[in-house]
Amino acid sequence: PPPPPPPFSSRRRHTRWCVRSRGLGDVYKRQILVGEEQGNVPVTVLRVEGDIDASTHKTLESKASEVIEAGASNILLDLSDVHYMGSAGFRAIHAINNMLEHKETAATAKSEHLKLLNPTEEVSRVIHTLGFDVFLDIYDSREEALNAF
């Protein structure tokens, strides 16, 4: 993977949950945005920004674990701002799925508790190549994804 960006890079499209500057002295850390929405059941939406690779996958797993421990049982993973996902990212998605799975649903082919939203073309191609679309539903429509739980 490429070296990490300098601490105060001002315009990087593919960030890695890094510190960035939006102006003099206005520094923030990129993070996973968490929201709660209502479909047929309550759904926690994790909107990921930036690449998911060996240096960032633990952030995703930790945030998912945090919301699951707080009571989330259905997660919609919004990948619309993820332009690269390495094997560590796919391991993170698998780990999140395992955290959410219940014994009574283990025999089903598709996950009932984790769904993907709007993966970019690059990420979508890898999802299909690796066969993740066999056990995870992927949606282009937020409303459709929310109502699929």
mmCIF file of N, CA and C in Angstrom:
data_model
loop_
_atom_site.group_PDB
_atom_site.id
_atom_site.type_symbol
_atom_site.label_atom_id
_atom_site.label_comp_id
_atom_site.label_asym_id
_atom_site.label_seq_id
_atom_site.Cartn_x
_atom_site.Cartn_y
_atom_site.Cartn_z
ATOM 1 N N PRO A 1 0.829 -1.202 0.000
ATOM 2 C CA PRO A 1 0.000 0.000 0.000
ATOM 3 C C PRO A 1 0.863 1.252 0.000
ATOM 4 N N PRO A 2 0.316 2.363 -0.487
ATOM 5 C CA PRO A 2 1.094 3.596 -0.526
ATOM 6 C C PRO A 2 1.362 4.088 0.891
ATOM 7 N N PRO A 3 2.404 4.923 1.049
ATOM 8 C CA PRO A 3 2.702 5.440 2.385
ATOM 9 C C PRO A 3 1.570 6.338 2.861
ATOM 10 N N PRO A 4 1.411 6.475 4.189
ATOM 11 C CA PRO A 4 0.325 7.311 4.704
ATOM 12 C C PRO A 4 0.538 8.769 4.312
ATOM 13 N N PRO A 5 -0.548 9.536 4.218
ATOM 14 C CA PRO A 5 -0.441 10.935 3.838
ATOM 15 C C PRO A 5 0.202 11.743 4.958
ATOM 16 N N PRO A 6 0.747 12.911 4.617
ATOM 17 C CA PRO A 6 1.295 13.764 5.668
ATOM 18 C C PRO A 6 0.170 14.187 6.609
ATOM 19 N N PRO A 7 0.486 14.537 7.859
ATOM 20 C CA PRO A 7 -0.560 14.818 8.841
ATOM 21 C C PRO A 7 -1.527 15.928 8.451
ATOM 22 N N PHE A 8 -1.120 16.873 7.636
ATOM 23 C CA PHE A 8 -2.007 17.975 7.296
ATOM 24 C C PHE A 8 -2.229 18.080 5.796
ATOM 25 N N SER A 9 -2.533 16.950 5.137
ATOM 26 C CA SER A 9 -2.809 17.016 3.706
ATOM 27 C C SER A 9 -4.141 17.715 3.508
ATOM 28 N N SER A 10 -4.232 18.582 2.532
ATOM 29 C CA SER A 10 -5.435 19.393 2.407
ATOM 30 C C SER A 10 -6.428 18.871 1.386
ATOM 31 N N ARG A 11 -6.002 18.139 0.386
ATOM 32 C CA ARG A 11 -6.948 17.653 -0.619
ATOM 33 C C ARG A 11 -6.576 16.269 -1.093
ATOM 34 N N ARG A 12 -6.959 15.265 -0.327
ATOM 35 C CA ARG A 12 -6.760 13.877 -0.738
ATOM 36 C C ARG A 12 -8.113 13.259 -0.933
ATOM 37 N N ARG A 13 -8.338 12.723 -2.091
ATOM 38 C CA ARG A 13 -9.625 12.082 -2.366
ATOM 39 C C ARG A 13 -9.756 10.768 -1.614
ATOM 40 N N HIS A 14 -8.695 9.973 -1.592
ATOM 41 C CA HIS A 14 -8.732 8.654 -0.965
ATOM 42 C C HIS A 14 -8.071 8.730 0.401
ATOM 43 N N THR A 15 -8.805 9.171 1.389
ATOM 44 C CA THR A 15 -8.242 9.289 2.720
ATOM 45 C C THR A 15 -8.291 7.953 3.436
ATOM 46 N N ARG A 16 -7.541 7.862 4.479
ATOM 47 C CA ARG A 16 -7.480 6.642 5.279
ATOM 48 C C ARG A 16 -7.772 6.977 6.732
ATOM 49 N N TRP A 17 -8.943 7.550 6.994
ATOM 50 C CA TRP A 17 -9.313 7.981 8.338
ATOM 51 C C TRP A 17 -8.159 8.752 8.941
ATOM 52 N N CYS A 18 -7.615 9.670 8.167
ATOM 53 C CA CYS A 18 -6.429 10.397 8.576
ATOM 54 C C CYS A 18 -6.798 11.790 9.060
ATOM 55 N N VAL A 19 -5.837 12.441 9.663
ATOM 56 C CA VAL A 19 -6.026 13.819 10.075
ATOM 57 C C VAL A 19 -5.890 14.685 8.831
ATOM 58 N N ARG A 20 -6.841 15.586 8.649
ATOM 59 C CA ARG A 20 -6.827 16.469 7.484
ATOM 60 C C ARG A 20 -7.104 17.879 7.945
ATOM 61 N N SER A 21 -6.743 18.824 7.141
ATOM 62 C CA SER A 21 -6.988 20.215 7.481
ATOM 63 C C SER A 21 -8.061 20.782 6.572
ATOM 64 N N ARG A 22 -9.055 21.463 7.169
ATOM 65 C CA ARG A 22 -10.088 22.132 6.387
ATOM 66 C C ARG A 22 -9.850 23.628 6.390
ATOM 67 N N GLY A 23 -8.806 24.061 6.959
ATOM 68 C CA GLY A 23 -8.482 25.477 7.053
ATOM 69 C C GLY A 23 -7.468 25.634 8.164
ATOM 70 N N LEU A 24 -6.959 26.819 8.344
ATOM 71 C CA LEU A 24 -5.958 27.032 9.373
ATOM 72 C C LEU A 24 -6.519 26.677 10.744
ATOM 73 N N GLY A 25 -5.896 25.743 11.392
ATOM 74 C CA GLY A 25 -6.280 25.362 12.737
ATOM 75 C C GLY A 25 -7.526 24.492 12.846
ATOM 76 N N ASP A 26 -8.247 24.282 11.752
ATOM 77 C CA ASP A 26 -9.466 23.484 11.793
ATOM 78 C C ASP A 26 -9.126 22.064 11.365
ATOM 79 N N VAL A 27 -8.735 21.236 12.324
ATOM 80 C CA VAL A 27 -8.284 19.879 12.025
ATOM 81 C C VAL A 27 -9.284 18.888 12.600
ATOM 82 N N TYR A 28 -9.567 17.856 11.851
ATOM 83 C CA TYR A 28 -10.475 16.824 12.339
ATOM 84 C C TYR A 28 -9.968 15.479 11.884
ATOM 85 N N LYS A 29 -10.465 14.433 12.530
ATOM 86 C CA LYS A 29 -10.089 13.078 12.155
ATOM 87 C C LYS A 29 -11.248 12.451 11.407
ATOM 88 N N ARG A 30 -10.955 11.891 10.259
ATOM 89 C CA ARG A 30 -11.969 11.197 9.464
ATOM 90 C C ARG A 30 -12.474 10.020 10.257
ATOM 91 N N GLN A 31 -13.770 9.760 10.192
ATOM 92 C CA GLN A 31 -14.312 8.656 10.957
ATOM 93 C C GLN A 31 -15.459 7.992 10.216
ATOM 94 N N ILE A 32 -15.943 6.928 10.779
ATOM 95 C CA ILE A 32 -17.109 6.235 10.249
ATOM 96 C C ILE A 32 -18.332 6.933 10.832
ATOM 97 N N LEU A 33 -19.230 7.350 9.964
ATOM 98 C CA LEU A 33 -20.435 8.030 10.413
ATOM 99 C C LEU A 33 -21.483 6.995 10.784
ATOM 100 N N VAL A 34 -22.112 7.180 11.920
ATOM 101 C CA VAL A 34 -23.102 6.229 12.433
ATOM 102 C C VAL A 34 -24.451 6.923 12.509
ATOM 103 N N GLY A 35 -25.474 6.254 11.996
ATOM 104 C CA GLY A 35 -26.831 6.776 12.073
ATOM 105 C C GLY A 35 -27.818 5.661 12.327
ATOM 106 N N GLU A 36 -28.969 6.030 12.818
ATOM 107 C CA GLU A 36 -30.043 5.059 13.074
ATOM 108 C C GLU A 36 -31.205 5.438 12.168
ATOM 109 N N GLU A 37 -31.713 4.481 11.411
ATOM 110 C CA GLU A 37 -32.846 4.739 10.533
ATOM 111 C C GLU A 37 -33.876 3.638 10.721
ATOM 112 N N GLN A 38 -35.086 3.932 10.316
ATOM 113 C CA GLN A 38 -36.172 2.978 10.489
ATOM 114 C C GLN A 38 -36.599 2.420 9.146
ATOM 115 N N GLY A 39 -36.522 1.117 9.003
ATOM 116 C CA GLY A 39 -37.102 0.412 7.870
ATOM 117 C C GLY A 39 -38.266 -0.374 8.444
ATOM 118 N N ASN A 40 -38.348 -1.647 8.139
ATOM 119 C CA ASN A 40 -39.323 -2.517 8.807
ATOM 120 C C ASN A 40 -38.941 -2.705 10.268
ATOM 121 N N VAL A 41 -37.647 -2.560 10.565
ATOM 122 C CA VAL A 41 -37.089 -2.642 11.911
ATOM 123 C C VAL A 41 -36.033 -1.535 12.029
ATOM 124 N N PRO A 42 -35.573 -1.213 13.230
ATOM 125 C CA PRO A 42 -34.491 -0.236 13.353
ATOM 126 C C PRO A 42 -33.208 -0.760 12.682
ATOM 127 N N VAL A 43 -32.526 0.121 11.956
ATOM 128 C CA VAL A 43 -31.308 -0.254 11.243
ATOM 129 C C VAL A 43 -30.223 0.767 11.582
ATOM 130 N N THR A 44 -29.052 0.271 11.953
ATOM 131 C CA THR A 44 -27.899 1.137 12.179
ATOM 132 C C THR A 44 -27.146 1.243 10.866
ATOM 133 N N VAL A 45 -26.902 2.474 10.419
ATOM 134 C CA VAL A 45 -26.183 2.708 9.173
ATOM 135 C C VAL A 45 -24.767 3.141 9.517
ATOM 136 N N LEU A 46 -23.783 2.406 8.987
ATOM 137 C CA LEU A 46 -22.381 2.784 9.118
ATOM 138 C C LEU A 46 -21.919 3.271 7.760
ATOM 139 N N ARG A 47 -21.654 4.569 7.660
ATOM 140 C CA ARG A 47 -21.179 5.134 6.394
ATOM 141 C C ARG A 47 -19.665 5.274 6.478
ATOM 142 N N VAL A 48 -18.986 4.506 5.652
ATOM 143 C CA VAL A 48 -17.529 4.458 5.659
ATOM 144 C C VAL A 48 -16.997 5.424 4.609
ATOM 145 N N GLU A 49 -16.010 6.219 5.007
ATOM 146 C CA GLU A 49 -15.368 7.138 4.070
ATOM 147 C C GLU A 49 -13.899 6.769 3.951
ATOM 148 N N GLY A 50 -13.408 6.658 2.742
ATOM 149 C CA GLY A 50 -11.999 6.331 2.521
ATOM 150 C C GLY A 50 -11.792 4.852 2.270
ATOM 151 N N ASP A 51 -10.539 4.484 2.092
ATOM 152 C CA ASP A 51 -10.181 3.103 1.793
ATOM 153 C C ASP A 51 -10.308 2.217 3.035
ATOM 154 N N ILE A 52 -10.591 0.943 2.784
ATOM 155 C CA ILE A 52 -10.571 -0.050 3.867
ATOM 156 C C ILE A 52 -9.477 -1.040 3.511
ATOM 157 N N ASP A 53 -8.402 -0.990 4.275
ATOM 158 C CA ASP A 53 -7.264 -1.861 4.001
ATOM 159 C C ASP A 53 -6.646 -2.296 5.319
ATOM 160 N N ALA A 54 -5.434 -2.811 5.271
ATOM 161 C CA ALA A 54 -4.786 -3.345 6.469
ATOM 162 C C ALA A 54 -4.598 -2.288 7.556
ATOM 163 N N SER A 55 -4.477 -1.030 7.169
ATOM 164 C CA SER A 55 -4.249 0.007 8.176
ATOM 165 C C SER A 55 -5.542 0.589 8.737
ATOM 166 N N THR A 56 -6.706 0.275 8.157
ATOM 167 C CA THR A 56 -7.957 0.894 8.595
ATOM 168 C C THR A 56 -9.066 -0.094 8.964
ATOM 169 N N HIS A 57 -8.908 -1.358 8.649
ATOM 170 C CA HIS A 57 -10.008 -2.307 8.870
ATOM 171 C C HIS A 57 -10.383 -2.455 10.337
ATOM 172 N N LYS A 58 -9.427 -2.314 11.236
ATOM 173 C CA LYS A 58 -9.720 -2.445 12.670
ATOM 174 C C LYS A 58 -10.662 -1.334 13.139
ATOM 175 N N THR A 59 -10.559 -0.150 12.526
ATOM 176 C CA THR A 59 -11.464 0.955 12.861
ATOM 177 C C THR A 59 -12.898 0.560 12.540
ATOM 178 N N LEU A 60 -13.104 -0.045 11.377
ATOM 179 C CA LEU A 60 -14.431 -0.494 10.980
ATOM 180 C C LEU A 60 -14.940 -1.586 11.916
ATOM 181 N N GLU A 61 -14.121 -2.575 12.201
ATOM 182 C CA GLU A 61 -14.531 -3.656 13.104
ATOM 183 C C GLU A 61 -14.859 -3.117 14.494
ATOM 184 N N SER A 62 -14.046 -2.202 14.984
ATOM 185 C CA SER A 62 -14.269 -1.642 16.317
ATOM 186 C C SER A 62 -15.571 -0.866 16.388
ATOM 187 N N LYS A 63 -15.847 -0.052 15.366
ATOM 188 C CA LYS A 63 -17.083 0.731 15.355
ATOM 189 C C LYS A 63 -18.290 -0.200 15.286
ATOM 190 N N ALA A 64 -18.204 -1.232 14.452
ATOM 191 C CA ALA A 64 -19.306 -2.193 14.354
ATOM 192 C C ALA A 64 -19.511 -2.906 15.686
ATOM 193 N N SER A 65 -18.441 -3.335 16.313
ATOM 194 C CA SER A 65 -18.533 -4.001 17.610
ATOM 195 C C SER A 65 -19.172 -3.078 18.643
ATOM 196 N N GLU A 66 -18.792 -1.815 18.604
ATOM 197 C CA GLU A 66 -19.343 -0.823 19.538
ATOM 198 C C GLU A 66 -20.861 -0.686 19.384
ATOM 199 N N VAL A 67 -21.346 -0.582 18.139
ATOM 200 C CA VAL A 67 -22.789 -0.405 17.942
ATOM 201 C C VAL A 67 -23.548 -1.700 18.234
ATOM 202 N N ILE A 68 -22.939 -2.851 17.971
ATOM 203 C CA ILE A 68 -23.577 -4.132 18.272
ATOM 204 C C ILE A 68 -23.688 -4.307 19.786
ATOM 205 N N GLU A 69 -22.626 -3.962 20.505
ATOM 206 C CA GLU A 69 -22.669 -4.052 21.971
ATOM 207 C C GLU A 69 -23.702 -3.086 22.551
ATOM 208 N N ALA A 70 -23.965 -1.982 21.837
ATOM 209 C CA ALA A 70 -24.958 -1.008 22.288
ATOM 210 C C ALA A 70 -26.381 -1.432 21.918
ATOM 211 N N GLY A 71 -26.530 -2.561 21.215
ATOM 212 C CA GLY A 71 -27.856 -3.088 20.928
ATOM 213 C C GLY A 71 -28.248 -3.183 19.466
ATOM 214 N N ALA A 72 -27.405 -2.732 18.549
ATOM 215 C CA ALA A 72 -27.738 -2.835 17.120
ATOM 216 C C ALA A 72 -27.770 -4.297 16.702
ATOM 217 N N SER A 73 -28.816 -4.681 15.979
ATOM 218 C CA SER A 73 -28.881 -6.057 15.483
ATOM 219 C C SER A 73 -28.977 -6.114 13.966
ATOM 220 N N ASN A 74 -29.133 -4.946 13.323
ATOM 221 C CA ASN A 74 -29.180 -4.861 11.860
ATOM 222 C C ASN A 74 -28.290 -3.703 11.424
ATOM 223 N N ILE A 75 -27.335 -4.007 10.540
ATOM 224 C CA ILE A 75 -26.396 -2.981 10.090
ATOM 225 C C ILE A 75 -26.431 -2.877 8.574
ATOM 226 N N LEU A 76 -26.548 -1.644 8.104
ATOM 227 C CA LEU A 76 -26.425 -1.323 6.683
ATOM 228 C C LEU A 76 -25.085 -0.628 6.525
ATOM 229 N N LEU A 77 -24.191 -1.238 5.768
ATOM 230 C CA LEU A 77 -22.850 -0.712 5.558
ATOM 231 C C LEU A 77 -22.835 0.086 4.258
ATOM 232 N N ASP A 78 -22.763 1.412 4.379
ATOM 233 C CA ASP A 78 -22.769 2.313 3.220
ATOM 234 C C ASP A 78 -21.343 2.466 2.715
ATOM 235 N N LEU A 79 -21.078 1.923 1.531
ATOM 236 C CA LEU A 79 -19.739 1.916 0.947
ATOM 237 C C LEU A 79 -19.588 2.916 -0.193
ATOM 238 N N SER A 80 -20.483 3.886 -0.289
ATOM 239 C CA SER A 80 -20.476 4.804 -1.435
ATOM 240 C C SER A 80 -19.220 5.665 -1.505
ATOM 241 N N ASP A 81 -18.517 5.856 -0.393
ATOM 242 C CA ASP A 81 -17.289 6.656 -0.397
ATOM 243 C C ASP A 81 -16.031 5.815 -0.225
ATOM 244 N N VAL A 82 -16.147 4.507 -0.472
ATOM 245 C CA VAL A 82 -14.992 3.606 -0.390
ATOM 246 C C VAL A 82 -14.553 3.291 -1.812
ATOM 247 N N HIS A 83 -13.338 3.713 -2.161
ATOM 248 C CA HIS A 83 -12.856 3.505 -3.526
ATOM 249 C C HIS A 83 -11.878 2.341 -3.646
ATOM 250 N N TYR A 84 -11.417 1.855 -2.503
ATOM 251 C CA TYR A 84 -10.530 0.693 -2.494
ATOM 252 C C TYR A 84 -10.828 -0.120 -1.248
ATOM 253 N N MET A 85 -10.946 -1.429 -1.416
ATOM 254 C CA MET A 85 -11.095 -2.327 -0.279
ATOM 255 C C MET A 85 -10.153 -3.499 -0.486
ATOM 256 N N GLY A 86 -9.197 -3.623 0.402
ATOM 257 C CA GLY A 86 -8.258 -4.732 0.348
ATOM 258 C C GLY A 86 -8.818 -5.954 1.056
ATOM 259 N N SER A 87 -8.045 -7.006 1.104
ATOM 260 C CA SER A 87 -8.510 -8.246 1.725
ATOM 261 C C SER A 87 -8.848 -8.043 3.193
ATOM 262 N N ALA A 88 -8.155 -7.134 3.865
ATOM 263 C CA ALA A 88 -8.465 -6.864 5.276
ATOM 264 C C ALA A 88 -9.870 -6.275 5.421
ATOM 265 N N GLY A 89 -10.300 -5.492 4.450
ATOM 266 C CA GLY A 89 -11.656 -4.948 4.468
ATOM 267 C C GLY A 89 -12.701 -6.034 4.351
ATOM 268 N N PHE A 90 -12.428 -7.015 3.508
ATOM 269 C CA PHE A 90 -13.370 -8.129 3.364
ATOM 270 C C PHE A 90 -13.377 -9.010 4.609
ATOM 271 N N ARG A 91 -12.217 -9.149 5.252
ATOM 272 C CA ARG A 91 -12.184 -9.873 6.524
ATOM 273 C C ARG A 91 -12.997 -9.123 7.576
ATOM 274 N N ALA A 92 -12.932 -7.794 7.556
ATOM 275 C CA ALA A 92 -13.714 -6.987 8.506
ATOM 276 C C ALA A 92 -15.210 -7.189 8.277
ATOM 277 N N ILE A 93 -15.646 -7.189 7.021
ATOM 278 C CA ILE A 93 -17.061 -7.408 6.715
ATOM 279 C C ILE A 93 -17.490 -8.803 7.186
ATOM 280 N N HIS A 94 -16.649 -9.783 6.949
ATOM 281 C CA HIS A 94 -16.946 -11.143 7.407
ATOM 282 C C HIS A 94 -17.048 -11.193 8.935
ATOM 283 N N ALA A 95 -16.140 -10.503 9.616
ATOM 284 C CA ALA A 95 -16.164 -10.476 11.082
ATOM 285 C C ALA A 95 -17.435 -9.800 11.595
ATOM 286 N N ILE A 96 -17.839 -8.706 10.947
ATOM 287 C CA ILE A 96 -19.071 -8.011 11.343
ATOM 288 C C ILE A 96 -20.268 -8.933 11.148
ATOM 289 N N ASN A 97 -20.303 -9.623 10.032
ATOM 290 C CA ASN A 97 -21.385 -10.573 9.778
ATOM 291 C C ASN A 97 -21.433 -11.643 10.866
ATOM 292 N N ASN A 98 -20.274 -12.150 11.250
ATOM 293 C CA ASN A 98 -20.224 -13.170 12.298
ATOM 294 C C ASN A 98 -20.706 -12.622 13.640
ATOM 295 N N MET A 99 -20.409 -11.349 13.933
ATOM 296 C CA MET A 99 -20.875 -10.730 15.180
ATOM 297 C C MET A 99 -22.400 -10.638 15.209
ATOM 298 N N LEU A 100 -23.007 -10.457 14.041
ATOM 299 C CA LEU A 100 -24.454 -10.248 13.952
ATOM 300 C C LEU A 100 -25.262 -11.530 13.812
ATOM 301 N N GLU A 101 -24.658 -12.582 13.327
ATOM 302 C CA GLU A 101 -25.408 -13.796 13.030
ATOM 303 C C GLU A 101 -25.933 -14.461 14.291
ATOM 304 N N HIS A 102 -27.142 -14.947 14.195
ATOM 305 C CA HIS A 102 -27.785 -15.683 15.276
ATOM 306 C C HIS A 102 -27.845 -17.146 14.862
ATOM 307 N N LYS A 103 -27.870 -18.028 15.807
ATOM 308 C CA LYS A 103 -27.858 -19.464 15.503
ATOM 309 C C LYS A 103 -29.005 -19.877 14.597
ATOM 310 N N GLU A 104 -30.183 -19.279 14.802
ATOM 311 C CA GLU A 104 -31.337 -19.696 13.999
ATOM 312 C C GLU A 104 -31.223 -19.262 12.528
ATOM 313 N N THR A 105 -30.341 -18.294 12.227
ATOM 314 C CA THR A 105 -30.210 -17.845 10.841
ATOM 315 C C THR A 105 -28.927 -18.349 10.193
ATOM 316 N N ALA A 106 -28.148 -19.141 10.928
ATOM 317 C CA ALA A 106 -26.858 -19.584 10.404
ATOM 318 C C ALA A 106 -26.997 -20.444 9.150
ATOM 319 N N ALA A 107 -28.126 -21.105 8.978
ATOM 320 C CA ALA A 107 -28.299 -22.000 7.827
ATOM 321 C C ALA A 107 -28.736 -21.264 6.562
ATOM 322 N N THR A 108 -29.140 -20.000 6.686
ATOM 323 C CA THR A 108 -29.593 -19.272 5.501
ATOM 324 C C THR A 108 -28.400 -18.837 4.659
ATOM 325 N N ALA A 109 -28.639 -18.714 3.359
ATOM 326 C CA ALA A 109 -27.559 -18.345 2.448
ATOM 327 C C ALA A 109 -27.180 -16.873 2.581
ATOM 328 N N LYS A 110 -28.164 -15.994 2.730
ATOM 329 C CA LYS A 110 -27.898 -14.557 2.808
ATOM 330 C C LYS A 110 -27.997 -14.077 4.249
ATOM 331 N N SER A 111 -27.172 -13.124 4.579
ATOM 332 C CA SER A 111 -27.227 -12.548 5.915
ATOM 333 C C SER A 111 -28.522 -11.754 6.080
ATOM 334 N N GLU A 112 -29.201 -11.968 7.190
ATOM 335 C CA GLU A 112 -30.418 -11.217 7.478
ATOM 336 C C GLU A 112 -30.113 -9.941 8.255
ATOM 337 N N HIS A 113 -28.878 -9.799 8.741
ATOM 338 C CA HIS A 113 -28.564 -8.708 9.659
ATOM 339 C C HIS A 113 -27.508 -7.741 9.152
ATOM 340 N N LEU A 114 -26.881 -8.020 8.011
ATOM 341 C CA LEU A 114 -25.877 -7.134 7.430
ATOM 342 C C LEU A 114 -26.141 -7.019 5.941
ATOM 343 N N LYS A 115 -26.215 -5.778 5.469
ATOM 344 C CA LYS A 115 -26.431 -5.531 4.042
ATOM 345 C C LYS A 115 -25.496 -4.414 3.603
ATOM 346 N N LEU A 116 -25.155 -4.408 2.321
ATOM 347 C CA LEU A 116 -24.246 -3.410 1.770
ATOM 348 C C LEU A 116 -25.016 -2.433 0.900
ATOM 349 N N LEU A 117 -24.601 -1.164 0.956
ATOM 350 C CA LEU A 117 -25.245 -0.110 0.179
ATOM 351 C C LEU A 117 -24.232 0.612 -0.685
ATOM 352 N N ASN A 118 -24.570 0.777 -1.935
ATOM 353 C CA ASN A 118 -23.833 1.611 -2.891
ATOM 354 C C ASN A 118 -22.328 1.398 -2.970
ATOM 355 N N PRO A 119 -21.862 0.174 -3.106
ATOM 356 C CA PRO A 119 -20.410 0.054 -3.291
ATOM 357 C C PRO A 119 -20.012 0.701 -4.619
ATOM 358 N N THR A 120 -18.842 1.306 -4.641
ATOM 359 C CA THR A 120 -18.344 1.896 -5.877
ATOM 360 C C THR A 120 -18.111 0.790 -6.901
ATOM 361 N N GLU A 121 -17.946 1.170 -8.127
ATOM 362 C CA GLU A 121 -17.746 0.175 -9.188
ATOM 363 C C GLU A 121 -16.534 -0.705 -8.902
ATOM 364 N N GLU A 122 -15.450 -0.087 -8.433
ATOM 365 C CA GLU A 122 -14.227 -0.842 -8.145
ATOM 366 C C GLU A 122 -14.456 -1.864 -7.037
ATOM 367 N N VAL A 123 -15.099 -1.424 -5.952
ATOM 368 C CA VAL A 123 -15.348 -2.313 -4.822
ATOM 369 C C VAL A 123 -16.373 -3.377 -5.206
ATOM 370 N N SER A 124 -17.389 -2.982 -5.941
ATOM 371 C CA SER A 124 -18.424 -3.929 -6.373
ATOM 372 C C SER A 124 -17.824 -5.057 -7.207
ATOM 373 N N ARG A 125 -16.910 -4.714 -8.078
ATOM 374 C CA ARG A 125 -16.271 -5.729 -8.926
ATOM 375 C C ARG A 125 -15.569 -6.778 -8.058
ATOM 376 N N VAL A 126 -14.868 -6.343 -7.022
ATOM 377 C CA VAL A 126 -14.156 -7.279 -6.148
ATOM 378 C C VAL A 126 -15.145 -8.086 -5.301
ATOM 379 N N ILE A 127 -16.221 -7.434 -4.835
ATOM 380 C CA ILE A 127 -17.252 -8.149 -4.071
ATOM 381 C C ILE A 127 -17.779 -9.327 -4.880
ATOM 382 N N HIS A 128 -18.076 -9.090 -6.151
ATOM 383 C CA HIS A 128 -18.610 -10.150 -7.012
ATOM 384 C C HIS A 128 -17.546 -11.200 -7.326
ATOM 385 N N THR A 129 -16.318 -10.766 -7.555
ATOM 386 C CA THR A 129 -15.237 -11.704 -7.864
ATOM 387 C C THR A 129 -14.977 -12.651 -6.698
ATOM 388 N N LEU A 130 -15.010 -12.111 -5.482
ATOM 389 C CA LEU A 130 -14.754 -12.937 -4.301
ATOM 390 C C LEU A 130 -15.968 -13.753 -3.861
ATOM 391 N N GLY A 131 -17.136 -13.444 -4.425
ATOM 392 C CA GLY A 131 -18.338 -14.197 -4.095
ATOM 393 C C GLY A 131 -19.065 -13.705 -2.849
ATOM 394 N N PHE A 132 -18.727 -12.508 -2.366
ATOM 395 C CA PHE A 132 -19.416 -11.978 -1.188
ATOM 396 C C PHE A 132 -20.888 -11.704 -1.476
ATOM 397 N N ASP A 133 -21.227 -11.509 -2.736
ATOM 398 C CA ASP A 133 -22.630 -11.264 -3.093
ATOM 399 C C ASP A 133 -23.489 -12.518 -2.910
ATOM 400 N N VAL A 134 -22.852 -13.671 -2.681
ATOM 401 C CA VAL A 134 -23.593 -14.899 -2.437
ATOM 402 C C VAL A 134 -24.220 -14.873 -1.043
ATOM 403 N N PHE A 135 -23.530 -14.256 -0.059
ATOM 404 C CA PHE A 135 -24.093 -14.261 1.293
ATOM 405 C C PHE A 135 -24.464 -12.874 1.823
ATOM 406 N N LEU A 136 -24.235 -11.811 1.028
ATOM 407 C CA LEU A 136 -24.639 -10.469 1.435
ATOM 408 C C LEU A 136 -25.473 -9.822 0.341
ATOM 409 N N ASP A 137 -26.594 -9.238 0.734
ATOM 410 C CA ASP A 137 -27.408 -8.484 -0.219
ATOM 411 C C ASP A 137 -26.767 -7.122 -0.436
ATOM 412 N N ILE A 138 -26.769 -6.673 -1.690
ATOM 413 C CA ILE A 138 -26.167 -5.394 -2.066
ATOM 414 C C ILE A 138 -27.243 -4.551 -2.724
ATOM 415 N N TYR A 139 -27.366 -3.307 -2.267
ATOM 416 C CA TYR A 139 -28.429 -2.417 -2.755
ATOM 417 C C TYR A 139 -27.854 -1.113 -3.274
ATOM 418 N N ASP A 140 -28.544 -0.556 -4.274
ATOM 419 C CA ASP A 140 -28.232 0.778 -4.793
ATOM 420 C C ASP A 140 -29.155 1.809 -4.180
ATOM 421 N N SER A 141 -30.301 1.372 -3.688
ATOM 422 C CA SER A 141 -31.313 2.258 -3.112
ATOM 423 C C SER A 141 -31.296 2.142 -1.591
ATOM 424 N N ARG A 142 -31.106 3.259 -0.914
ATOM 425 C CA ARG A 142 -31.096 3.285 0.545
ATOM 426 C C ARG A 142 -32.441 2.808 1.109
ATOM 427 N N GLU A 143 -33.547 3.302 0.522
ATOM 428 C CA GLU A 143 -34.894 2.938 0.986
ATOM 429 C C GLU A 143 -35.123 1.439 0.834
ATOM 430 N N GLU A 144 -34.745 0.906 -0.313
ATOM 431 C CA GLU A 144 -34.916 -0.534 -0.558
ATOM 432 C C GLU A 144 -34.085 -1.346 0.428
ATOM 433 N N ALA A 145 -32.855 -0.889 0.674
ATOM 434 C CA ALA A 145 -31.980 -1.603 1.622
ATOM 435 C C ALA A 145 -32.566 -1.578 3.031
ATOM 436 N N LEU A 146 -33.055 -0.426 3.462
ATOM 437 C CA LEU A 146 -33.624 -0.308 4.809
ATOM 438 C C LEU A 146 -34.847 -1.214 4.967
ATOM 439 N N ASN A 147 -35.662 -1.299 3.939
ATOM 440 C CA ASN A 147 -36.872 -2.112 4.020
ATOM 441 C C ASN A 147 -36.604 -3.601 3.820
ATOM 442 N N ALA A 148 -35.382 -3.965 3.486
ATOM 443 C CA ALA A 148 -35.036 -5.378 3.269
ATOM 444 C C ALA A 148 -34.744 -6.115 4.576
ATOM 445 N N PHE A 149 -34.591 -5.374 5.658
ATOM 446 C CA PHE A 149 -34.320 -6.021 6.950
ATOM 447 C C PHE A 149 -35.605 -6.549 7.541
#
